[in-house]
PDB file of C-alpha atoms in Angstrom:
ATOM      1  CA  GLU D  86      46.465  19.892   9.913  1.00 90.00           C
ATOM      2  CA  PHE D  87      49.461  21.415  11.116  1.00 88.00           C
ATOM      3  CA  TYR D  88      51.319  20.394   7.871  1.00 90.00           C
ATOM      4  CA  GLU D  89      49.058  20.599   5.277  1.00 93.00           C
ATOM      5  CA  GLU D  90      48.850  24.318   6.830  1.00 94.00           C
ATOM      6  CA  THR D  91      52.601  24.630   6.497  1.00 93.00           C
ATOM      7  CA  TYR D  92      53.188  23.080   3.705  1.00 94.00           C
ATOM      8  CA  GLY D  93      50.324  25.166   1.730  1.00 95.00           C
ATOM      9  CA  ILE D  94      52.104  28.167   3.573  1.00 95.00           C
ATOM     10  CA  MET D  95      55.242  27.570   1.883  1.00 95.00           C
ATOM     11  CA  LYS D  96      53.812  26.619  -1.375  1.00 95.00           C
ATOM     12  CA  LYS D  97      52.369  29.865  -1.552  1.00 97.00           C
ATOM     13  CA  PHE D  98      55.149  31.699  -0.386  1.00 97.00           C
ATOM     14  CA  PRO D  99      58.177  29.889  -1.212  1.00 95.00           C
ATOM     15  CA  LYS D 100      60.976  32.509  -0.438  1.00 95.00           C
ATOM     16  CA  LEU D 101      59.150  33.164   3.634  1.00 96.00           C
ATOM     17  CA  ARG D 102      62.115  32.766   6.170  1.00 97.00           C
ATOM     18  CA  LEU D 103      59.950  30.371   8.556  1.00 95.00           C
ATOM     19  CA  CYS D 104      61.360  28.533  11.449  1.00 95.00           C
ATOM     20  CA  LEU D 105      59.484  25.631  13.072  1.00 93.00           C
ATOM     21  CA  ALA D 106      59.539  24.843  16.851  1.00 90.00           C
ATOM     22  CA  HIS D 107      60.584  21.454  17.915  1.00 87.00           C
ATOM     23  CA  LEU D 108      62.320  20.121  14.564  1.00 86.00           C
ATOM     24  CA  GLY D 109      58.554  21.023  13.117  1.00 86.00           C
ATOM     25  CA  TYR D 110      57.694  17.574  14.807  1.00 85.00           C
ATOM     26  CA  MET D 111      59.041  16.072  11.719  1.00 87.00           C
ATOM     27  CA  THR D 112      60.923  12.375  11.118  1.00 87.00           C
ATOM     28  CA  TYR D 113      64.171  12.721   9.668  1.00 89.00           C
ATOM     29  CA  ASP D 114      63.195  12.187   6.138  1.00 92.00           C
ATOM     30  CA  GLU D 115      60.644  15.329   6.433  1.00 91.00           C
ATOM     31  CA  ALA D 116      62.859  17.544   8.346  1.00 91.00           C
ATOM     32  CA  VAL D 117      65.763  16.899   5.297  1.00 94.00           C
ATOM     33  CA  ALA D 118      63.178  17.377   2.564  1.00 95.00           C
ATOM     34  CA  PHE D 119      61.631  20.298   4.390  1.00 94.00           C
ATOM     35  CA  LEU D 120      65.110  21.988   4.390  1.00 94.00           C
ATOM     36  CA  GLU D 121      66.110  20.918   0.794  1.00 95.00           C
ATOM     37  CA  ASN D 122      62.600  21.980  -0.359  1.00 95.00           C
ATOM     38  CA  TRP D 123      62.288  25.576   1.377  1.00 94.00           C
ATOM     39  CA  GLU D 124      65.654  27.679   1.007  1.00 92.00           C
ATOM     40  CA  ASN D 125      64.694  30.108   3.578  1.00 96.00           C
ATOM     41  CA  THR D 126      63.236  27.831   6.790  1.00 94.00           C
ATOM     42  CA  MET D 127      65.020  26.400   9.762  1.00 94.00           C
ATOM     43  CA  PHE D 128      63.760  24.673  12.433  1.00 92.00           C
ATOM     44  CA  ASP D 129      64.585  25.979  16.318  1.00 90.00           C
ATOM     45  CA  LEU D 130      66.580  22.876  18.229  1.00 82.00           C
ATOM     46  CA  THR D 131      64.150  22.630  21.057  1.00 83.00           C
ATOM     47  CA  PRO D 132      63.307  18.906  20.805  1.00 75.00           C
ATOM     48  CA  GLY D 133      59.812  17.734  21.613  1.00 75.00           C
ATOM     49  CA  ALA D 134      58.545  14.652  22.992  1.00 78.00           C
ATOM     50  CA  LEU D 135      58.085  12.985  19.242  1.00 77.00           C
ATOM     51  CA  TRP D 136      61.230  14.146  18.344  1.00 79.00           C
ATOM     52  CA  CYS D 137      63.085  12.438  20.938  1.00 81.00           C
ATOM     53  CA  LYS D 138      61.155   8.959  20.006  1.00 80.00           C
ATOM     54  CA  ASN D 139      62.632   9.746  16.546  1.00 79.00           C
ATOM     55  CA  ALA D 140      66.264  10.594  17.582  1.00 83.00           C
ATOM     56  CA  THR D 141      66.486   7.161  19.499  1.00 86.00           C
ATOM     57  CA  ASP D 142      64.777   5.212  16.439  1.00 85.00           C
ATOM     58  CA  GLU D 143      67.611   6.909  14.174  1.00 87.00           C
ATOM     59  CA  PRO D 144      70.200   8.231  16.319  1.00 89.00           C
ATOM     60  CA  GLU D 145      73.070   8.062  13.387  1.00 92.00           C
ATOM     61  CA  LYS D 146      71.041   9.735  10.884  1.00 91.00           C
ATOM     62  CA  TRP D 147      69.687  12.559  13.219  1.00 88.00           C
ATOM     63  CA  LYS D 148      73.767  13.242  14.521  1.00 89.00           C
ATOM     64  CA  GLU D 149      74.695  13.700  10.570  1.00 90.00           C
ATOM     65  CA  PHE D 150      71.589  15.767  10.820  1.00 88.00           C
ATOM     66  CA  PHE D 151      73.065  18.425  13.264  1.00 86.00           C
ATOM     67  CA  THR D 152      76.674  18.499  12.175  1.00 87.00           C
TER      68      THR D 152
END
């Protein structure tokens, strides 16, 4: 439901400045696509528990993402 609402808002207001907490609870691929699709969006860097699992599954991708 969270993702459905977030994407719905972004589709309605594509220039909206939005900062999602905890990297939006997204996987690497989701986070990259989100930032590529919505130019005024960003993530805070406070990792949530789900991100910690994602990061350990794909550490090199996430290292590149942050650099």
